[in-house]
Amino acid sequence: MSENKNLKMQALEYHAKNRPGKIEVIPSKEAKTQRDLSLAYTPGVAEPCKAIFKKPELVYDYTVKGNLVAVITNGTAVLGLGDIGPTASKPVMEGKGLLFKIFADIDVFDIEINEKDPDKFIEIVKSLEPTFGGINLEDIKAPECFYIEQKLKELMTIPVMHDDQHGTAIITGAALLNAVELQGKKIDQLKFVISGAGAAALSCCKLYLLLGALPQNFIIFDIDGVLYDGREDFSHDKLQFVRHQKNKHLTLREAMSNSDVFIGLSVGNIIDENMIKSMAHKPIVFALANPDPEISYDRAASTRDDIIVATGRSDFPNQVNNVLGFPFIFRGALDVRATAINESMKLAAVHALANLAKTTVPDIVNLAYKEKNLSFGQQYIIPKPFDPRLISTVSPAVAKAAMQSGVAKKNISDWDEYEMQLKKRLGLDDQIMRALSIRAKRGPKRLVFADAENQKILKAASLLYEEGYAYPILLGDPKNINNIAQLNSIELFDIPIVNPRADTETATRNKYGAIFFEKRQRKGINSYESLKLMRDSTYFGCMMVEVGDADAVVSGLTRNYGDVILPAIQCIGMSDEVSRLAGMQVLLSKRGAIFLADTTVNYRPTAEELADITLRIAYHVKQFNVVPKIAMLSFSNFGSNRAPEAQLVAKAVRIIREKDPSLIIDGEMQGTFALNKELLKENYPFSSLVGQDVNTLIFPNLDAGNIAYTLLRDLGNIEIIGPILLGLKKPMHIINLGSTVRNIINISLIAISDAQIKSNSITLERSEYQKDWWQQLGGK
């Protein structure tokens, strides 16, 4: 079966499976009882109607209008299919609605209008203003699209945008700014060749002028050839770009010679290698025709080394995709109830996207695109569509521009809170980690990475230092570490590197070994072994923390859990008030943070041990500024099964209540009842957890805890932070084999917070933090 035929079958099956189409309406309120229905509809619905009649702006408080966008078309210019009519365009409009929802949590009704007359189309769309918070015009042919958008913007007091025009312009504008910077050129000196003279091409040209390009530096081609002064079949909007062009016989091949920028918004395979070779030094080529670009990425990139290439395809670097723009632009516009999407807002989106591409790429993006280490450069000039930072970067920029340009009817005062709300919309509510990051910035600590000869560790350390969260210390061979960093384009700044095996560290090893021997001399360790162990980076790192040369240590990326926990116990030791260590995971979900324990340390705790573990977990949950509401899990519910395993959990609950009566806790109980308030109230109304949002789950043994969290991690669309090792005197945390950079950073932030709580150790100023600080502090 050919690839195209296979794709056709898969696409048709995809659209038909389960229920036809790609979107549905889901109630946002409960509608399970007669009372619910009486509130949702008659008679209760009359109250918001009366309130809105008296004060129309209350429509944003009592209805979905403020989060509802209409995706509207007449089907006259659908993708590369042309005028296929409104009915056949519906799958595309549904697809656009899906993108609005998954990327920006915007609700959409797709509306396909059977009307080609521009004025009648305008009247129909205008009449929809009471329903929607914004209008996204889609797939309307030129030149009618220009007139339709302009008139609707004049007539309507909600934002209107024709994405085919402005979306492409905004994304290519951001990519252009970064490409120009990388190529070391000035935009007002660039010579542009534009292939295509439709809505998107003209909008791109106009936006590039706002970015600094000059109209006399553009040469535009359409299907009939070059646009020149005197040609009569083009609209007045294009006049400023063609009045300087006198040669009506100029070919695309001739125009490409010595040009700086080629923008293709036309048809595939019209550019060849010789045309690319004829371009000026360090050219920029955006070949954006779909599905086949004007020249393929591989052909263009292989023609010369100094070129930057972008296409509309996701299977090559530098994909120019409108999904980088429209969801987040409308999100920002809706959130301030903007009356329009103006040039200031578009430019704000351009600069936000361009700047985001220059920041360190999250590991989740690298994983999504099967990249090892994306970084700003020739093959990464624009963010990837699945970058989770887009919504909290672009939307605030657009909202601020709306406020500053006077089109916002609602102001945002707390931008940190707004960014948190944006993340929460997509289930990215990491307010706990946000709080930890803020805390870390206020008092960065010296954080040792024991497994530093690894690109994930180096990337995490670089990010932590760059963001001002920590002063990392890398343990390992400096040559290997620097080679790995260089190979993966990781900036190490002035992060110190200490090699525990080096001769230069003999005095330090002797010092640490002597202290270690004193701690372990009657516990099976001799003097020689103590010194030898100090060559191990985990032992060395733990001793750095133990003697105060560092504040916290992170290890375990390349080792088994048990091999890392032993040095921690031997070097640092357990806190005086605990009898055993415990491991905790933090699950970040739409319902908030849920703490899971014990997931890594204790195999089969007794009732007394389980009670001690729970009290330790409760203490640490409070350190996250969260009130622990604890469910003690079992296969039994409040004595429904008299098995010893169930009775053990019930006994642990009794012990905990005796030791700390203030704790909100109950059990033994099944996980279903712990997480379902209604079900718990209906079946066990006596439970102290009725009406509570349980946020802490205590498992009866290591089997249950470890299996549960690994299944959630690997099967659920949720983020799990951990394991967090609890019970040591000083901060030492273990990262699992194969952890992502994001998890390493999260564990590091927890280690820093732990260090801030447990000690008043010194915190260096950034100016003091340099490669030779290791020698300066005590002359080690």
JSON list of C-alpha atoms in Angstrom, two decimals, residues 561-737:
[
{"chain": "A", "resi": 561, "resn": "TYR", "atom": "CA", "xyz": [18.64, 3.34, 44.27]},
{"chain": "A", "resi": 562, "resn": "GLY", "atom": "CA", "xyz": [20.15, 1.13, 46.95]},
{"chain": "A", "resi": 563, "resn": "ASP", "atom": "CA", "xyz": [23.70, 1.97, 45.85]},
{"chain": "A", "resi": 564, "resn": "VAL", "atom": "CA", "xyz": [23.01, 5.66, 46.44]},
{"chain": "A", "resi": 565, "resn": "ILE", "atom": "CA", "xyz": [21.01, 5.51, 49.65]},
{"chain": "A", "resi": 566, "resn": "LEU", "atom": "CA", "xyz": [23.80, 3.66, 51.49]},
{"chain": "A", "resi": 567, "resn": "PRO", "atom": "CA", "xyz": [26.38, 6.52, 51.21]},
{"chain": "A", "resi": 568, "resn": "ALA", "atom": "CA", "xyz": [23.69, 8.95, 52.34]},
{"chain": "A", "resi": 569, "resn": "ILE", "atom": "CA", "xyz": [22.98, 6.93, 55.50]},
{"chain": "A", "resi": 570, "resn": "GLN", "atom": "CA", "xyz": [26.67, 6.32, 56.23]},
{"chain": "A", "resi": 571, "resn": "CYS", "atom": "CA", "xyz": [27.91, 9.87, 55.60]},
{"chain": "A", "resi": 572, "resn": "ILE", "atom": "CA", "xyz": [25.00, 12.06, 56.64]},
{"chain": "A", "resi": 573, "resn": "GLY", "atom": "CA", "xyz": [22.85, 9.81, 58.79]},
{"chain": "A", "resi": 574, "resn": "MET", "atom": "CA", "xyz": [19.22, 9.92, 59.80]},
{"chain": "A", "resi": 575, "resn": "SER", "atom": "CA", "xyz": [17.63, 12.71, 61.78]},
{"chain": "A", "resi": 576, "resn": "ASP", "atom": "CA", "xyz": [17.50, 12.08, 65.51]},
{"chain": "A", "resi": 577, "resn": "GLU", "atom": "CA", "xyz": [13.69, 12.20, 65.60]},
{"chain": "A", "resi": 578, "resn": "VAL", "atom": "CA", "xyz": [13.12, 9.47, 63.00]},
{"chain": "A", "resi": 579, "resn": "SER", "atom": "CA", "xyz": [13.59, 5.75, 63.15]},
{"chain": "A", "resi": 580, "resn": "ARG", "atom": "CA", "xyz": [13.66, 5.13, 59.41]},
{"chain": "A", "resi": 581, "resn": "LEU", "atom": "CA", "xyz": [13.81, 6.90, 56.06]},
{"chain": "A", "resi": 582, "resn": "ALA", "atom": "CA", "xyz": [10.88, 7.17, 53.68]},
{"chain": "A", "resi": 583, "resn": "GLY", "atom": "CA", "xyz": [10.34, 8.02, 50.03]},
{"chain": "A", "resi": 584, "resn": "MET", "atom": "CA", "xyz": [7.65, 10.36, 48.74]},
{"chain": "A", "resi": 585, "resn": "GLN", "atom": "CA", "xyz": [6.41, 11.27, 45.26]},
{"chain": "A", "resi": 586, "resn": "VAL", "atom": "CA", "xyz": [4.45, 14.39, 44.34]},
{"chain": "A", "resi": 587, "resn": "LEU", "atom": "CA", "xyz": [1.83, 13.94, 41.65]},
{"chain": "A", "resi": 588, "resn": "LEU", "atom": "CA", "xyz": [0.85, 17.15, 39.82]},
{"chain": "A", "resi": 589, "resn": "SER", "atom": "CA", "xyz": [-2.67, 16.90, 38.45]},
{"chain": "A", "resi": 590, "resn": "LYS", "atom": "CA", "xyz": [-5.58, 19.15, 37.51]},
{"chain": "A", "resi": 591, "resn": "ARG", "atom": "CA", "xyz": [-7.04, 18.57, 40.96]},
{"chain": "A", "resi": 592, "resn": "GLY", "atom": "CA", "xyz": [-3.82, 19.84, 42.52]},
{"chain": "A", "resi": 593, "resn": "ALA", "atom": "CA", "xyz": [-0.79, 18.20, 44.10]},
{"chain": "A", "resi": 594, "resn": "ILE", "atom": "CA", "xyz": [-1.17, 14.70, 45.55]},
{"chain": "A", "resi": 595, "resn": "PHE", "atom": "CA", "xyz": [1.57, 13.27, 47.78]},
{"chain": "A", "resi": 596, "resn": "LEU", "atom": "CA", "xyz": [2.27, 9.53, 47.63]},
{"chain": "A", "resi": 597, "resn": "ALA", "atom": "CA", "xyz": [4.27, 7.51, 50.21]},
{"chain": "A", "resi": 598, "resn": "ASP", "atom": "CA", "xyz": [6.10, 5.31, 50.93]},
{"chain": "A", "resi": 599, "resn": "THR", "atom": "CA", "xyz": [7.15, 4.57, 47.37]},
{"chain": "A", "resi": 600, "resn": "THR", "atom": "CA", "xyz": [10.86, 3.73, 47.57]},
{"chain": "A", "resi": 601, "resn": "VAL", "atom": "CA", "xyz": [12.25, 2.61, 50.95]},
{"chain": "A", "resi": 602, "resn": "ASN", "atom": "CA", "xyz": [10.20, 0.48, 53.39]},
{"chain": "A", "resi": 603, "resn": "TYR", "atom": "CA", "xyz": [9.19, -3.00, 52.26]},
{"chain": "A", "resi": 604, "resn": "ARG", "atom": "CA", "xyz": [6.63, -4.15, 54.84]},
{"chain": "A", "resi": 605, "resn": "PRO", "atom": "CA", "xyz": [6.34, -1.64, 57.66]},
{"chain": "A", "resi": 606, "resn": "THR", "atom": "CA", "xyz": [4.66, -2.55, 60.95]},
{"chain": "A", "resi": 607, "resn": "ALA", "atom": "CA", "xyz": [1.73, -0.47, 62.20]},
{"chain": "A", "resi": 608, "resn": "GLU", "atom": "CA", "xyz": [4.11, 1.56, 64.37]},
{"chain": "A", "resi": 609, "resn": "GLU", "atom": "CA", "xyz": [6.51, 2.09, 61.50]},
{"chain": "A", "resi": 610, "resn": "LEU", "atom": "CA", "xyz": [3.70, 3.04, 59.11]},
{"chain": "A", "resi": 611, "resn": "ALA", "atom": "CA", "xyz": [2.50, 5.58, 61.68]},
{"chain": "A", "resi": 612, "resn": "ASP", "atom": "CA", "xyz": [6.01, 7.07, 61.95]},
{"chain": "A", "resi": 613, "resn": "ILE", "atom": "CA", "xyz": [6.29, 7.24, 58.16]},
{"chain": "A", "resi": 614, "resn": "THR", "atom": "CA", "xyz": [2.93, 8.99, 57.91]},
{"chain": "A", "resi": 615, "resn": "LEU", "atom": "CA", "xyz": [3.83, 11.57, 60.54]},
{"chain": "A", "resi": 616, "resn": "ARG", "atom": "CA", "xyz": [7.10, 12.24, 58.69]},
{"chain": "A", "resi": 617, "resn": "ILE", "atom": "CA", "xyz": [5.21, 12.65, 55.40]},
{"chain": "A", "resi": 618, "resn": "ALA", "atom": "CA", "xyz": [2.68, 15.00, 57.00]},
{"chain": "A", "resi": 619, "resn": "TYR", "atom": "CA", "xyz": [5.51, 17.19, 58.31]},
{"chain": "A", "resi": 620, "resn": "HIS", "atom": "CA", "xyz": [7.04, 17.48, 54.85]},
{"chain": "A", "resi": 621, "resn": "VAL", "atom": "CA", "xyz": [3.72, 18.11, 53.13]},
{"chain": "A", "resi": 622, "resn": "LYS", "atom": "CA", "xyz": [3.34, 21.13, 55.41]},
{"chain": "A", "resi": 623, "resn": "GLN", "atom": "CA", "xyz": [6.73, 22.37, 54.17]},
{"chain": "A", "resi": 624, "resn": "PHE", "atom": "CA", "xyz": [5.10, 22.74, 50.75]},
{"chain": "A", "resi": 625, "resn": "ASN", "atom": "CA", "xyz": [2.56, 25.12, 52.33]},
{"chain": "A", "resi": 626, "resn": "VAL", "atom": "CA", "xyz": [-0.12, 22.45, 51.97]},
{"chain": "A", "resi": 627, "resn": "VAL", "atom": "CA", "xyz": [-2.39, 21.20, 54.76]},
{"chain": "A", "resi": 628, "resn": "PRO", "atom": "CA", "xyz": [-2.10, 17.39, 54.67]},
{"chain": "A", "resi": 629, "resn": "LYS", "atom": "CA", "xyz": [-5.38, 15.52, 54.27]},
{"chain": "A", "resi": 630, "resn": "ILE", "atom": "CA", "xyz": [-4.38, 11.92, 54.55]},
{"chain": "A", "resi": 631, "resn": "ALA", "atom": "CA", "xyz": [-5.98, 8.69, 53.38]},
{"chain": "A", "resi": 632, "resn": "MET", "atom": "CA", "xyz": [-4.44, 5.46, 54.69]},
{"chain": "A", "resi": 633, "resn": "LEU", "atom": "CA", "xyz": [-4.95, 3.04, 51.80]},
{"chain": "A", "resi": 634, "resn": "SER", "atom": "CA", "xyz": [-5.90, -0.62, 51.85]},
{"chain": "A", "resi": 635, "resn": "PHE", "atom": "CA", "xyz": [-8.06, -3.12, 49.98]},
{"chain": "A", "resi": 636, "resn": "SER", "atom": "CA", "xyz": [-10.51, -2.80, 52.91]},
{"chain": "A", "resi": 637, "resn": "ASN", "atom": "CA", "xyz": [-12.86, 0.00, 53.93]},
{"chain": "A", "resi": 638, "resn": "PHE", "atom": "CA", "xyz": [-13.18, 0.76, 57.65]},
{"chain": "A", "resi": 639, "resn": "GLY", "atom": "CA", "xyz": [-13.20, -2.85, 58.85]},
{"chain": "A", "resi": 640, "resn": "SER", "atom": "CA", "xyz": [-14.97, -4.41, 55.86]},
{"chain": "A", "resi": 641, "resn": "ASN", "atom": "CA", "xyz": [-12.22, -7.03, 55.80]},
{"chain": "A", "resi": 642, "resn": "ARG", "atom": "CA", "xyz": [-10.58, -8.40, 58.95]},
{"chain": "A", "resi": 643, "resn": "ALA", "atom": "CA", "xyz": [-7.38, -9.53, 57.24]},
{"chain": "A", "resi": 644, "resn": "PRO", "atom": "CA", "xyz": [-4.17, -8.78, 59.18]},
{"chain": "A", "resi": 645, "resn": "GLU", "atom": "CA", "xyz": [-2.97, -6.42, 56.43]},
{"chain": "A", "resi": 646, "resn": "ALA", "atom": "CA", "xyz": [-6.10, -4.28, 56.75]},
{"chain": "A", "resi": 647, "resn": "GLN", "atom": "CA", "xyz": [-5.99, -4.32, 60.55]},
{"chain": "A", "resi": 648, "resn": "LEU", "atom": "CA", "xyz": [-2.37, -3.15, 60.44]},
{"chain": "A", "resi": 649, "resn": "VAL", "atom": "CA", "xyz": [-3.41, 0.01, 58.56]},
{"chain": "A", "resi": 650, "resn": "ALA", "atom": "CA", "xyz": [-6.32, 0.65, 60.94]},
{"chain": "A", "resi": 651, "resn": "LYS", "atom": "CA", "xyz": [-3.94, 0.28, 63.92]},
{"chain": "A", "resi": 652, "resn": "ALA", "atom": "CA", "xyz": [-1.54, 2.78, 62.33]},
{"chain": "A", "resi": 653, "resn": "VAL", "atom": "CA", "xyz": [-4.41, 5.31, 62.05]},
{"chain": "A", "resi": 654, "resn": "ARG", "atom": "CA", "xyz": [-5.13, 4.91, 65.78]},
{"chain": "A", "resi": 655, "resn": "ILE", "atom": "CA", "xyz": [-1.46, 5.46, 66.65]},
{"chain": "A", "resi": 656, "resn": "ILE", "atom": "CA", "xyz": [-1.25, 8.57, 64.47]},
{"chain": "A", "resi": 657, "resn": "ARG", "atom": "CA", "xyz": [-4.37, 10.08, 66.05]},
{"chain": "A", "resi": 658, "resn": "GLU", "atom": "CA", "xyz": [-2.91, 9.53, 69.50]},
{"chain": "A", "resi": 659, "resn": "LYS", "atom": "CA", "xyz": [0.36, 11.21, 68.56]},
{"chain": "A", "resi": 660, "resn": "ASP", "atom": "CA", "xyz": [-1.15, 14.09, 66.58]},
{"chain": "A", "resi": 661, "resn": "PRO", "atom": "CA", "xyz": [-4.93, 14.55, 67.04]},
{"chain": "A", "resi": 662, "resn": "SER", "atom": "CA", "xyz": [-4.88, 17.65, 64.81]},
{"chain": "A", "resi": 663, "resn": "LEU", "atom": "CA", "xyz": [-4.09, 15.70, 61.65]},
{"chain": "A", "resi": 664, "resn": "ILE", "atom": "CA", "xyz": [-6.89, 15.27, 59.09]},
{"chain": "A", "resi": 665, "resn": "ILE", "atom": "CA", "xyz": [-6.61, 11.54, 58.51]},
{"chain": "A", "resi": 666, "resn": "ASP", "atom": "CA", "xyz": [-8.69, 8.41, 58.09]},
{"chain": "A", "resi": 667, "resn": "GLY", "atom": "CA", "xyz": [-8.49, 4.80, 56.99]},
{"chain": "A", "resi": 668, "resn": "GLU", "atom": "CA", "xyz": [-8.17, 2.01, 56.25]},
{"chain": "A", "resi": 669, "resn": "MET", "atom": "CA", "xyz": [-9.86, 2.77, 52.91]},
{"chain": "A", "resi": 670, "resn": "GLN", "atom": "CA", "xyz": [-9.74, 2.02, 49.22]},
{"chain": "A", "resi": 671, "resn": "GLY", "atom": "CA", "xyz": [-8.30, 4.56, 46.81]},
{"chain": "A", "resi": 672, "resn": "THR", "atom": "CA", "xyz": [-11.67, 5.04, 45.08]},
{"chain": "A", "resi": 673, "resn": "PHE", "atom": "CA", "xyz": [-13.26, 6.42, 48.24]},
{"chain": "A", "resi": 674, "resn": "ALA", "atom": "CA", "xyz": [-10.20, 8.49, 49.10]},
{"chain": "A", "resi": 675, "resn": "LEU", "atom": "CA", "xyz": [-10.43, 10.42, 45.82]},
{"chain": "A", "resi": 676, "resn": "ASN", "atom": "CA", "xyz": [-14.21, 10.56, 45.36]},
{"chain": "A", "resi": 677, "resn": "LYS", "atom": "CA", "xyz": [-15.81, 12.85, 47.92]},
{"chain": "A", "resi": 678, "resn": "GLU", "atom": "CA", "xyz": [-19.38, 12.11, 46.85]},
{"chain": "A", "resi": 679, "resn": "LEU", "atom": "CA", "xyz": [-18.87, 8.36, 46.99]},
{"chain": "A", "resi": 680, "resn": "LEU", "atom": "CA", "xyz": [-17.23, 8.59, 50.41]},
{"chain": "A", "resi": 681, "resn": "LYS", "atom": "CA", "xyz": [-20.04, 10.74, 51.83]},
{"chain": "A", "resi": 682, "resn": "GLU", "atom": "CA", "xyz": [-22.72, 8.45, 50.43]},
{"chain": "A", "resi": 683, "resn": "ASN", "atom": "CA", "xyz": [-21.20, 5.24, 51.78]},
{"chain": "A", "resi": 684, "resn": "TYR", "atom": "CA", "xyz": [-19.18, 6.28, 54.83]},
{"chain": "A", "resi": 685, "resn": "PRO", "atom": "CA", "xyz": [-20.61, 9.58, 56.11]},
{"chain": "A", "resi": 686, "resn": "PHE", "atom": "CA", "xyz": [-18.83, 9.09, 59.45]},
{"chain": "A", "resi": 687, "resn": "SER", "atom": "CA", "xyz": [-15.38, 9.45, 57.90]},
{"chain": "A", "resi": 688, "resn": "SER", "atom": "CA", "xyz": [-13.31, 12.43, 58.98]},
{"chain": "A", "resi": 689, "resn": "LEU", "atom": "CA", "xyz": [-12.37, 12.88, 55.33]},
{"chain": "A", "resi": 690, "resn": "VAL", "atom": "CA", "xyz": [-15.96, 13.61, 54.18]},
{"chain": "A", "resi": 691, "resn": "GLY", "atom": "CA", "xyz": [-15.97, 16.97, 52.42]},
{"chain": "A", "resi": 692, "resn": "GLN", "atom": "CA", "xyz": [-12.17, 17.05, 52.30]},
{"chain": "A", "resi": 693, "resn": "ASP", "atom": "CA", "xyz": [-9.98, 17.07, 49.18]},
{"chain": "A", "resi": 694, "resn": "VAL", "atom": "CA", "xyz": [-7.57, 14.28, 50.01]},
{"chain": "A", "resi": 695, "resn": "ASN", "atom": "CA", "xyz": [-4.05, 15.23, 48.97]},
{"chain": "A", "resi": 696, "resn": "THR", "atom": "CA", "xyz": [-1.89, 12.59, 50.70]},
{"chain": "A", "resi": 697, "resn": "LEU", "atom": "CA", "xyz": [-2.09, 8.85, 50.01]},
{"chain": "A", "resi": 698, "resn": "ILE", "atom": "CA", "xyz": [-0.21, 6.46, 52.31]},
{"chain": "A", "resi": 699, "resn": "PHE", "atom": "CA", "xyz": [0.32, 2.96, 50.92]},
{"chain": "A", "resi": 700, "resn": "PRO", "atom": "CA", "xyz": [0.46, -0.08, 53.24]},
{"chain": "A", "resi": 701, "resn": "ASN", "atom": "CA", "xyz": [3.73, -1.41, 51.79]},
{"chain": "A", "resi": 702, "resn": "LEU", "atom": "CA", "xyz": [6.41, -0.78, 49.18]},
{"chain": "A", "resi": 703, "resn": "ASP", "atom": "CA", "xyz": [4.82, -3.09, 46.61]},
{"chain": "A", "resi": 704, "resn": "ALA", "atom": "CA", "xyz": [1.61, -1.06, 46.53]},
{"chain": "A", "resi": 705, "resn": "GLY", "atom": "CA", "xyz": [3.31, 2.35, 46.62]},
{"chain": "A", "resi": 706, "resn": "ASN", "atom": "CA", "xyz": [5.97, 1.67, 44.02]},
{"chain": "A", "resi": 707, "resn": "ILE", "atom": "CA", "xyz": [3.65, -0.09, 41.59]},
{"chain": "A", "resi": 708, "resn": "ALA", "atom": "CA", "xyz": [1.02, 2.63, 41.90]},
{"chain": "A", "resi": 709, "resn": "TYR", "atom": "CA", "xyz": [3.32, 5.55, 41.22]},
{"chain": "A", "resi": 710, "resn": "THR", "atom": "CA", "xyz": [5.16, 3.88, 38.34]},
{"chain": "A", "resi": 711, "resn": "LEU", "atom": "CA", "xyz": [1.84, 3.02, 36.67]},
{"chain": "A", "resi": 712, "resn": "LEU", "atom": "CA", "xyz": [0.63, 6.59, 37.11]},
{"chain": "A", "resi": 713, "resn": "ARG", "atom": "CA", "xyz": [3.92, 7.90, 35.77]},
{"chain": "A", "resi": 714, "resn": "ASP", "atom": "CA", "xyz": [3.98, 5.73, 32.68]},
{"chain": "A", "resi": 715, "resn": "LEU", "atom": "CA", "xyz": [0.28, 5.49, 31.83]},
{"chain": "A", "resi": 716, "resn": "GLY", "atom": "CA", "xyz": [-1.17, 8.77, 33.05]},
{"chain": "A", "resi": 717, "resn": "ASN", "atom": "CA", "xyz": [-0.85, 12.15, 31.38]},
{"chain": "A", "resi": 718, "resn": "ILE", "atom": "CA", "xyz": [0.47, 13.63, 34.61]},
{"chain": "A", "resi": 719, "resn": "GLU", "atom": "CA", "xyz": [3.77, 14.76, 36.03]},
{"chain": "A", "resi": 720, "resn": "ILE", "atom": "CA", "xyz": [5.29, 13.02, 39.04]},
{"chain": "A", "resi": 721, "resn": "ILE", "atom": "CA", "xyz": [8.12, 14.59, 41.02]},
{"chain": "A", "resi": 722, "resn": "GLY", "atom": "CA", "xyz": [10.38, 12.37, 43.03]},
{"chain": "A", "resi": 723, "resn": "PRO", "atom": "CA", "xyz": [11.42, 10.32, 44.74]},
{"chain": "A", "resi": 724, "resn": "ILE", "atom": "CA", "xyz": [11.92, 12.71, 47.64]},
{"chain": "A", "resi": 725, "resn": "LEU", "atom": "CA", "xyz": [14.04, 11.09, 50.33]},
{"chain": "A", "resi": 726, "resn": "LEU", "atom": "CA", "xyz": [12.85, 12.00, 53.82]},
{"chain": "A", "resi": 727, "resn": "GLY", "atom": "CA", "xyz": [14.51, 11.53, 57.21]},
{"chain": "A", "resi": 728, "resn": "LEU", "atom": "CA", "xyz": [18.19, 12.44, 56.65]},
{"chain": "A", "resi": 729, "resn": "LYS", "atom": "CA", "xyz": [19.91, 15.01, 58.86]},
{"chain": "A", "resi": 730, "resn": "LYS", "atom": "CA", "xyz": [21.01, 17.04, 55.83]},
{"chain": "A", "resi": 731, "resn": "PRO", "atom": "CA", "xyz": [19.66, 17.30, 52.27]},
{"chain": "A", "resi": 732, "resn": "MET", "atom": "CA", "xyz": [20.52, 14.40, 49.98]},
{"chain": "A", "resi": 733, "resn": "HIS", "atom": "CA", "xyz": [18.09, 13.43, 47.24]},
{"chain": "A", "resi": 734, "resn": "ILE", "atom": "CA", "xyz": [18.12, 10.57, 44.79]},
{"chain": "A", "resi": 735, "resn": "ILE", "atom": "CA", "xyz": [17.04, 10.80, 41.17]},
{"chain": "A", "resi": 736, "resn": "ASN", "atom": "CA", "xyz": [15.85, 7.66, 39.44]},
{"chain": "A", "resi": 737, "resn": "LEU", "atom": "CA", "xyz": [17.67, 5.94, 36.63]}
]
